[in-house]
Amino acid sequence: MCLYGQVMPYSTGLKTPLSNFESNLNYKEVPDPEIMVTFPIVGDQHNASFVAWTTTPWTLPSNLALCVNANFVYVKVRSKVSGSIYVVAESRMSQLPKEKLKTESKPKEPVKDSKNSKTKTKGSAADKTSSDDSSYELIEKLPGASLVGLKYIPLFDYFQEFSDVAFKVVADNYVTDDSGTGIVHCAPAFGEDDYRVCLENQIIEKGPDLVVAVDDDGCFIERVYDFKGRYVKE
């Protein structure tokens, strides 16, 4: 959590920031949900959406920006099933959910085996032919740098007063292609890189007005009315 102008470990049980040493004293690995979230691109001719990946979905109400890597190649692809169009890093396209085309099932017809006069059923493993199982078609490739500055529709309207400077794409080399989609959601109060990138791009300023959607107990504040009073890990 961001306190005193820097992002620090924080204990909701003790209601106090912790030093790095203190936070490592009882370090535990805990399971967190891994989700992908779509953000519709404002004014896109294909009505495409950015796909961001996060393991901290409780930070999404505090989202103020999306970050890409300007050196990556991104792709705009269309789902062959739903028709929805998404933008992700080309190297991470395999992470998109595999959507299967619906096919009409046909009754299996018995056929005779000429050697032993017994019947077989069509559709056995020996009769199957390979097919293209890709559920997305490529529309275009885009350099990461070309995405910078594009605006998107935020998931929530809790912090609409930031609309003039926030809810846009920025770029930084901390975005990697070894996990996720190549697009990182930024909540500056809850990550050092998020805070740094948003500060550098004039989305936030140093001071007490930083967007922090949770209270000292780790519960969403009244402003986040859909989840008011709910603990972030619930």
PDB file of C-alpha atoms in Angstrom:
ATOM      1  CA  MET A   1       0.000   0.000   0.000  1.00  0.00           C
ATOM      2  CA  CYS A   2       1.238   3.506  -0.749  1.00  0.00           C
ATOM      3  CA  LEU A   3       2.029   5.464   2.399  1.00  0.00           C
ATOM      4  CA  TYR A   4       4.206   8.519   2.888  1.00  0.00           C
ATOM      5  CA  GLY A   5       4.834   8.759  -0.849  1.00  0.00           C
ATOM      6  CA  GLN A   6       6.088   5.203  -1.295  1.00  0.00           C
ATOM      7  CA  VAL A   7       4.615   1.727  -1.693  1.00  0.00           C
ATOM      8  CA  MET A   8       5.243  -0.340   1.425  1.00  0.00           C
ATOM      9  CA  PRO A   9       4.197  -3.730   2.832  1.00  0.00           C
ATOM     10  CA  TYR A  10       1.167  -3.272   5.077  1.00  0.00           C
ATOM     11  CA  SER A  11      -0.491  -5.372   7.776  1.00  0.00           C
ATOM     12  CA  THR A  12      -4.278  -5.091   7.888  1.00  0.00           C
ATOM     13  CA  GLY A  13      -4.242  -7.017  11.173  1.00  0.00           C
ATOM     14  CA  LEU A  14      -1.898  -4.566  12.884  1.00  0.00           C
ATOM     15  CA  LYS A  15      -3.082  -1.582  10.789  1.00  0.00           C
ATOM     16  CA  THR A  16       0.471  -0.449  10.206  1.00  0.00           C
ATOM     17  CA  PRO A  17       3.103  -0.450   7.458  1.00  0.00           C
ATOM     18  CA  LEU A  18       5.882  -3.018   7.742  1.00  0.00           C
ATOM     19  CA  SER A  19       9.539  -2.945   6.883  1.00  0.00           C
ATOM     20  CA  ASN A  20      10.765  -5.419   4.277  1.00  0.00           C
ATOM     21  CA  PHE A  21      12.476  -7.323   7.089  1.00  0.00           C
ATOM     22  CA  GLU A  22       9.275  -7.548   9.117  1.00  0.00           C
ATOM     23  CA  SER A  23       7.188  -8.627   6.150  1.00  0.00           C
ATOM     24  CA  ASN A  24       9.583 -11.517   5.480  1.00  0.00           C
ATOM     25  CA  LEU A  25       9.519 -12.845   9.051  1.00  0.00           C
ATOM     26  CA  ASN A  26       6.296 -14.768   8.491  1.00  0.00           C
ATOM     27  CA  TYR A  27       6.346 -14.974   4.710  1.00  0.00           C
ATOM     28  CA  LYS A  28       3.849 -17.447   3.285  1.00  0.00           C
ATOM     29  CA  GLU A  29       2.812 -18.388  -0.214  1.00  0.00           C
ATOM     30  CA  VAL A  30      -0.951 -18.202  -0.547  1.00  0.00           C
ATOM     31  CA  PRO A  31      -3.166 -19.021  -3.534  1.00  0.00           C
ATOM     32  CA  ASP A  32      -4.532 -16.049  -5.428  1.00  0.00           C
ATOM     33  CA  PRO A  33      -6.989 -16.135  -8.303  1.00  0.00           C
ATOM     34  CA  GLU A  34      -5.467 -15.552 -11.721  1.00  0.00           C
ATOM     35  CA  ILE A  35      -7.825 -13.753 -14.088  1.00  0.00           C
ATOM     36  CA  MET A  36      -7.900 -11.971 -17.432  1.00  0.00           C
ATOM     37  CA  VAL A  37      -9.923  -8.795 -17.795  1.00  0.00           C
ATOM     38  CA  THR A  38     -11.025  -6.960 -20.934  1.00  0.00           C
ATOM     39  CA  PHE A  39     -10.935  -3.177 -21.310  1.00  0.00           C
ATOM     40  CA  PRO A  40     -12.801  -1.827 -24.386  1.00  0.00           C
ATOM     41  CA  ILE A  41     -10.670   0.557 -26.460  1.00  0.00           C
ATOM     42  CA  VAL A  42     -12.260   3.958 -26.981  1.00  0.00           C
ATOM     43  CA  GLY A  43     -12.876   4.726 -30.664  1.00  0.00           C
ATOM     44  CA  ASP A  44     -11.409   1.499 -32.028  1.00  0.00           C
ATOM     45  CA  GLN A  45     -12.701   0.737 -35.524  1.00  0.00           C
ATOM     46  CA  HIS A  46     -13.033  -2.966 -34.669  1.00  0.00           C
ATOM     47  CA  ASN A  47     -14.515  -2.423 -31.185  1.00  0.00           C
ATOM     48  CA  ALA A  48     -11.518  -4.282 -29.792  1.00  0.00           C
ATOM     49  CA  SER A  49     -10.596  -4.670 -26.125  1.00  0.00           C
ATOM     50  CA  PHE A  50      -7.259  -4.875 -24.356  1.00  0.00           C
ATOM     51  CA  VAL A  51      -6.806  -8.068 -22.352  1.00  0.00           C
ATOM     52  CA  ALA A  52      -4.931  -7.562 -19.087  1.00  0.00           C
ATOM     53  CA  TRP A  53      -3.822 -10.293 -16.700  1.00  0.00           C
ATOM     54  CA  THR A  54      -3.639 -10.020 -12.920  1.00  0.00           C
ATOM     55  CA  THR A  55      -3.174 -12.187  -9.835  1.00  0.00           C
ATOM     56  CA  THR A  56      -4.532  -9.419  -7.586  1.00  0.00           C
ATOM     57  CA  PRO A  57      -8.101  -8.852  -8.796  1.00  0.00           C
ATOM     58  CA  TRP A  58      -8.935  -6.938  -5.623  1.00  0.00           C
ATOM     59  CA  THR A  59      -6.793  -4.069  -7.003  1.00  0.00           C
ATOM     60  CA  LEU A  60      -8.957  -3.683 -10.137  1.00  0.00           C
ATOM     61  CA  PRO A  61     -11.311  -1.074  -8.599  1.00  0.00           C
ATOM     62  CA  SER A  62      -8.192   1.128  -8.228  1.00  0.00           C
ATOM     63  CA  ASN A  63      -7.077   0.704 -11.846  1.00  0.00           C
ATOM     64  CA  LEU A  64      -5.869   3.923 -13.485  1.00  0.00           C
ATOM     65  CA  ALA A  65      -3.789   2.731 -16.443  1.00  0.00           C
ATOM     66  CA  LEU A  66      -2.700  -0.179 -18.612  1.00  0.00           C
ATOM     67  CA  CYS A  67       0.979  -0.706 -19.321  1.00  0.00           C
ATOM     68  CA  VAL A  68       2.533  -2.327 -22.400  1.00  0.00           C
ATOM     69  CA  ASN A  69       6.105  -2.812 -23.558  1.00  0.00           C
ATOM     70  CA  ALA A  70       6.886  -0.471 -26.459  1.00  0.00           C
ATOM     71  CA  ASN A  71       9.347  -3.016 -27.879  1.00  0.00           C
ATOM     72  CA  PHE A  72       6.835  -5.862 -28.144  1.00  0.00           C
ATOM     73  CA  VAL A  73       4.645  -6.712 -31.105  1.00  0.00           C
ATOM     74  CA  TYR A  74       0.952  -6.894 -30.257  1.00  0.00           C
ATOM     75  CA  VAL A  75      -1.832  -8.542 -32.202  1.00  0.00           C
ATOM     76  CA  LYS A  76      -5.480  -7.788 -32.722  1.00  0.00           C
ATOM     77  CA  VAL A  77      -7.384 -11.046 -33.055  1.00  0.00           C
ATOM     78  CA  ARG A  78     -11.013 -12.044 -33.540  1.00  0.00           C
ATOM     79  CA  SER A  79     -12.642 -14.974 -31.778  1.00  0.00           C
ATOM     80  CA  LYS A  80     -14.086 -17.377 -34.333  1.00  0.00           C
ATOM     81  CA  VAL A  81     -16.748 -18.320 -31.802  1.00  0.00           C
ATOM     82  CA  SER A  82     -17.998 -15.062 -30.265  1.00  0.00           C
ATOM     83  CA  GLY A  83     -16.692 -12.541 -32.790  1.00  0.00           C
ATOM     84  CA  SER A  84     -15.106 -10.545 -29.945  1.00  0.00           C
ATOM     85  CA  ILE A  85     -11.830  -8.819 -30.797  1.00  0.00           C
ATOM     86  CA  TYR A  86      -8.897  -8.656 -28.418  1.00  0.00           C
ATOM     87  CA  VAL A  87      -5.438  -7.077 -28.244  1.00  0.00           C
ATOM     88  CA  VAL A  88      -2.583  -8.979 -26.562  1.00  0.00           C
ATOM     89  CA  ALA A  89       1.155  -9.402 -27.040  1.00  0.00           C
ATOM     90  CA  GLU A  90       1.885 -11.650 -30.012  1.00  0.00           C
ATOM     91  CA  SER A  91       4.138 -13.842 -27.879  1.00  0.00           C
ATOM     92  CA  ARG A  92       1.336 -14.315 -25.327  1.00  0.00           C
ATOM     93  CA  MET A  93      -1.556 -15.033 -27.687  1.00  0.00           C
ATOM     94  CA  SER A  94      -1.534 -18.657 -26.539  1.00  0.00           C
ATOM     95  CA  GLN A  95      -2.795 -17.491 -23.145  1.00  0.00           C
ATOM     96  CA  LEU A  96      -6.170 -16.447 -24.501  1.00  0.00           C
ATOM     97  CA  PRO A  97      -8.950 -18.893 -23.567  1.00  0.00           C
ATOM     98  CA  LYS A  98      -9.374 -21.642 -26.130  1.00  0.00           C
ATOM     99  CA  GLU A  99     -12.876 -21.283 -27.511  1.00  0.00           C
ATOM    100  CA  LYS A 100     -14.235 -24.270 -29.384  1.00  0.00           C
ATOM    101  CA  LEU A 101     -16.374 -23.985 -32.463  1.00  0.00           C
ATOM    102  CA  LYS A 102     -19.701 -25.728 -32.101  1.00  0.00           C
ATOM    103  CA  THR A 103     -20.194 -28.487 -34.657  1.00  0.00           C
ATOM    104  CA  GLU A 104     -23.308 -30.452 -35.440  1.00  0.00           C
ATOM    105  CA  SER A 105     -23.025 -34.038 -34.322  1.00  0.00           C
ATOM    106  CA  LYS A 106     -23.922 -36.592 -36.948  1.00  0.00           C
ATOM    107  CA  PRO A 107     -25.061 -40.159 -36.264  1.00  0.00           C
ATOM    108  CA  LYS A 108     -22.269 -42.666 -36.697  1.00  0.00           C
ATOM    109  CA  GLU A 109     -22.719 -44.998 -39.658  1.00  0.00           C
ATOM    110  CA  PRO A 110     -21.569 -48.623 -39.573  1.00  0.00           C
ATOM    111  CA  VAL A 111     -19.185 -49.623 -42.341  1.00  0.00           C
ATOM    112  CA  LYS A 112     -18.033 -53.079 -43.287  1.00  0.00           C
ATOM    113  CA  ASP A 113     -14.482 -54.273 -42.849  1.00  0.00           C
ATOM    114  CA  SER A 114     -13.616 -56.081 -46.074  1.00  0.00           C
ATOM    115  CA  LYS A 115     -11.150 -58.376 -44.321  1.00  0.00           C
ATOM    116  CA  ASN A 116     -13.284 -59.889 -41.592  1.00  0.00           C
ATOM    117  CA  SER A 117     -16.757 -58.742 -42.621  1.00  0.00           C
ATOM    118  CA  LYS A 118     -17.276 -57.201 -39.186  1.00  0.00           C
ATOM    119  CA  THR A 119     -18.553 -53.695 -38.789  1.00  0.00           C
ATOM    120  CA  LYS A 120     -16.641 -50.643 -37.583  1.00  0.00           C
ATOM    121  CA  THR A 121     -17.907 -47.249 -36.583  1.00  0.00           C
ATOM    122  CA  LYS A 122     -16.896 -44.087 -38.421  1.00  0.00           C
ATOM    123  CA  GLY A 123     -15.186 -41.579 -36.229  1.00  0.00           C
ATOM    124  CA  SER A 124     -12.685 -43.931 -34.649  1.00  0.00           C
ATOM    125  CA  ALA A 125      -9.171 -42.684 -33.933  1.00  0.00           C
ATOM    126  CA  ALA A 126      -7.916 -44.169 -37.175  1.00  0.00           C
ATOM    127  CA  ASP A 127     -10.467 -42.199 -39.188  1.00  0.00           C
ATOM    128  CA  LYS A 128      -9.803 -38.805 -37.579  1.00  0.00           C
ATOM    129  CA  THR A 129      -8.009 -36.177 -39.632  1.00  0.00           C
ATOM    130  CA  SER A 130      -6.055 -33.235 -38.288  1.00  0.00           C
ATOM    131  CA  SER A 131      -7.747 -29.850 -38.268  1.00  0.00           C
ATOM    132  CA  ASP A 132      -6.845 -26.296 -37.390  1.00  0.00           C
ATOM    133  CA  ASP A 133      -7.944 -25.888 -33.770  1.00  0.00           C
ATOM    134  CA  SER A 134      -7.064 -22.192 -33.551  1.00  0.00           C
ATOM    135  CA  SER A 135     -10.048 -20.314 -32.208  1.00  0.00           C
ATOM    136  CA  TYR A 136      -8.754 -16.856 -33.185  1.00  0.00           C
ATOM    137  CA  GLU A 137      -8.006 -15.184 -36.489  1.00  0.00           C
ATOM    138  CA  LEU A 138      -5.418 -12.448 -36.912  1.00  0.00           C
ATOM    139  CA  ILE A 139      -6.679  -9.002 -37.901  1.00  0.00           C
ATOM    140  CA  GLU A 140      -3.460  -7.014 -37.620  1.00  0.00           C
ATOM    141  CA  LYS A 141      -0.122  -6.688 -35.867  1.00  0.00           C
ATOM    142  CA  LEU A 142       0.674  -3.567 -33.889  1.00  0.00           C
ATOM    143  CA  PRO A 143       3.961  -2.233 -32.484  1.00  0.00           C
ATOM    144  CA  GLY A 144       3.704  -1.670 -28.757  1.00  0.00           C
ATOM    145  CA  ALA A 145       4.673   1.973 -29.151  1.00  0.00           C
ATOM    146  CA  SER A 146       1.586   2.580 -31.301  1.00  0.00           C
ATOM    147  CA  LEU A 147      -0.699   1.675 -28.396  1.00  0.00           C
ATOM    148  CA  VAL A 148       0.647   4.336 -26.060  1.00  0.00           C
ATOM    149  CA  GLY A 149      -1.910   7.052 -25.371  1.00  0.00           C
ATOM    150  CA  LEU A 150      -4.950   5.034 -26.399  1.00  0.00           C
ATOM    151  CA  LYS A 151      -7.866   5.438 -24.004  1.00  0.00           C
ATOM    152  CA  TYR A 152     -10.001   2.603 -22.684  1.00  0.00           C
ATOM    153  CA  ILE A 153     -13.241   2.214 -20.767  1.00  0.00           C
ATOM    154  CA  PRO A 154     -12.499   1.401 -17.093  1.00  0.00           C
ATOM    155  CA  LEU A 155     -14.155  -1.505 -15.327  1.00  0.00           C
ATOM    156  CA  PHE A 156     -15.681   0.748 -12.675  1.00  0.00           C
ATOM    157  CA  ASP A 157     -16.690   4.398 -12.370  1.00  0.00           C
ATOM    158  CA  TYR A 158     -15.482   4.959  -8.815  1.00  0.00           C
ATOM    159  CA  PHE A 159     -12.735   7.402  -9.810  1.00  0.00           C
ATOM    160  CA  GLN A 160     -14.141   9.193 -12.837  1.00  0.00           C
ATOM    161  CA  GLU A 161     -12.566  12.486 -11.756  1.00  0.00           C
ATOM    162  CA  PHE A 162      -9.277  11.083 -13.069  1.00  0.00           C
ATOM    163  CA  SER A 163     -10.702  10.497 -16.565  1.00  0.00           C
ATOM    164  CA  ASP A 164      -8.792  13.378 -18.168  1.00  0.00           C
ATOM    165  CA  VAL A 165      -5.397  11.960 -17.211  1.00  0.00           C
ATOM    166  CA  ALA A 166      -6.081   8.280 -16.485  1.00  0.00           C
ATOM    167  CA  PHE A 167      -7.548   5.200 -18.186  1.00  0.00           C
ATOM    168  CA  LYS A 168      -4.964   5.231 -20.948  1.00  0.00           C
ATOM    169  CA  VAL A 169      -2.111   3.048 -22.170  1.00  0.00           C
ATOM    170  CA  VAL A 170       1.447   3.775 -21.057  1.00  0.00           C
ATOM    171  CA  ALA A 171       4.670   1.881 -21.765  1.00  0.00           C
ATOM    172  CA  ASP A 172       7.518   0.612 -19.627  1.00  0.00           C
ATOM    173  CA  ASN A 173      10.154  -2.106 -19.859  1.00  0.00           C
ATOM    174  CA  TYR A 174       9.017  -3.749 -16.619  1.00  0.00           C
ATOM    175  CA  VAL A 175       6.283  -5.435 -18.680  1.00  0.00           C
ATOM    176  CA  THR A 176       7.614  -8.859 -19.683  1.00  0.00           C
ATOM    177  CA  ASP A 177       6.355 -11.628 -21.924  1.00  0.00           C
ATOM    178  CA  ASP A 178       7.116 -14.573 -19.654  1.00  0.00           C
ATOM    179  CA  SER A 179       3.617 -14.540 -18.153  1.00  0.00           C
ATOM    180  CA  GLY A 180       0.253 -12.882 -18.581  1.00  0.00           C
ATOM    181  CA  THR A 181      -0.825 -11.136 -21.787  1.00  0.00           C
ATOM    182  CA  GLY A 182       1.866  -8.493 -22.225  1.00  0.00           C
ATOM    183  CA  ILE A 183      -0.568  -5.902 -20.856  1.00  0.00           C
ATOM    184  CA  VAL A 184      -0.408  -5.022 -17.150  1.00  0.00           C
ATOM    185  CA  HIS A 185      -3.145  -3.310 -15.201  1.00  0.00           C
ATOM    186  CA  CYS A 186      -1.821  -0.510 -12.993  1.00  0.00           C
ATOM    187  CA  ALA A 187      -3.175   0.406  -9.559  1.00  0.00           C
ATOM    188  CA  PRO A 188      -0.568   2.884  -8.282  1.00  0.00           C
ATOM    189  CA  ALA A 189      -1.404   2.508  -4.585  1.00  0.00           C
ATOM    190  CA  PHE A 190      -0.595  -1.197  -4.599  1.00  0.00           C
ATOM    191  CA  GLY A 191       2.591  -1.737  -6.561  1.00  0.00           C
ATOM    192  CA  GLU A 192       5.983  -0.070  -6.789  1.00  0.00           C
ATOM    193  CA  ASP A 193       6.149  -0.243 -10.581  1.00  0.00           C
ATOM    194  CA  ASP A 194       2.483   0.788 -10.881  1.00  0.00           C
ATOM    195  CA  TYR A 195       3.189   3.840  -8.725  1.00  0.00           C
ATOM    196  CA  ARG A 196       6.393   4.760 -10.573  1.00  0.00           C
ATOM    197  CA  VAL A 197       4.881   4.400 -14.054  1.00  0.00           C
ATOM    198  CA  CYS A 198       1.736   6.371 -13.198  1.00  0.00           C
ATOM    199  CA  LEU A 199       3.829   9.108 -11.599  1.00  0.00           C
ATOM    200  CA  GLU A 200       6.141   9.337 -14.616  1.00  0.00           C
ATOM    201  CA  ASN A 201       3.152   9.626 -16.958  1.00  0.00           C
ATOM    202  CA  GLN A 202       1.462  12.367 -14.907  1.00  0.00           C
ATOM    203  CA  ILE A 203      -1.531  10.167 -14.087  1.00  0.00           C
ATOM    204  CA  ILE A 204      -0.987  10.766 -10.381  1.00  0.00           C
ATOM    205  CA  GLU A 205       0.936  13.264  -8.303  1.00  0.00           C
ATOM    206  CA  LYS A 206       2.810  12.817  -5.069  1.00  0.00           C
ATOM    207  CA  GLY A 207       0.573  13.699  -2.173  1.00  0.00           C
ATOM    208  CA  PRO A 208      -2.447  12.596  -0.116  1.00  0.00           C
ATOM    209  CA  ASP A 209      -4.900  12.338  -3.027  1.00  0.00           C
ATOM    210  CA  LEU A 210      -3.704   8.987  -4.336  1.00  0.00           C
ATOM    211  CA  VAL A 211      -6.459   6.511  -5.198  1.00  0.00           C
ATOM    212  CA  VAL A 212      -6.612   3.993  -2.333  1.00  0.00           C
ATOM    213  CA  ALA A 213      -9.807   1.961  -2.493  1.00  0.00           C
ATOM    214  CA  VAL A 214      -9.335   0.095   0.800  1.00  0.00           C
ATOM    215  CA  ASP A 215      -9.226   1.208   4.419  1.00  0.00           C
ATOM    216  CA  ASP A 216      -6.760   0.375   7.193  1.00  0.00           C
ATOM    217  CA  ASP A 217      -8.590  -2.911   7.844  1.00  0.00           C
ATOM    218  CA  GLY A 218      -8.145  -4.043   4.247  1.00  0.00           C
ATOM    219  CA  CYS A 219     -11.831  -3.524   3.422  1.00  0.00           C
ATOM    220  CA  PHE A 220     -13.197  -1.607   0.463  1.00  0.00           C
ATOM    221  CA  ILE A 221     -14.201   1.948   1.293  1.00  0.00           C
ATOM    222  CA  GLU A 222     -17.694   3.395   0.900  1.00  0.00           C
ATOM    223  CA  ARG A 223     -16.817   4.893  -2.453  1.00  0.00           C
ATOM    224  CA  VAL A 224     -16.358   1.404  -3.875  1.00  0.00           C
ATOM    225  CA  TYR A 225     -20.062   0.835  -3.304  1.00  0.00           C
ATOM    226  CA  ASP A 226     -20.328  -2.542  -5.059  1.00  0.00           C
ATOM    227  CA  PHE A 227     -17.916  -4.081  -2.539  1.00  0.00           C
ATOM    228  CA  LYS A 228     -18.214  -1.673   0.393  1.00  0.00           C
ATOM    229  CA  GLY A 229     -16.964  -3.181   3.662  1.00  0.00           C
ATOM    230  CA  ARG A 230     -15.760  -6.381   2.030  1.00  0.00           C
ATOM    231  CA  TYR A 231     -12.282  -7.634   2.904  1.00  0.00           C
ATOM    232  CA  VAL A 232     -10.037  -7.678  -0.159  1.00  0.00           C
ATOM    233  CA  LYS A 233      -9.129 -11.354   0.207  1.00  0.00           C
ATOM    234  CA  GLU A 234     -12.718 -12.598   0.472  1.00  0.00           C
TER     235      GLU A 234
END
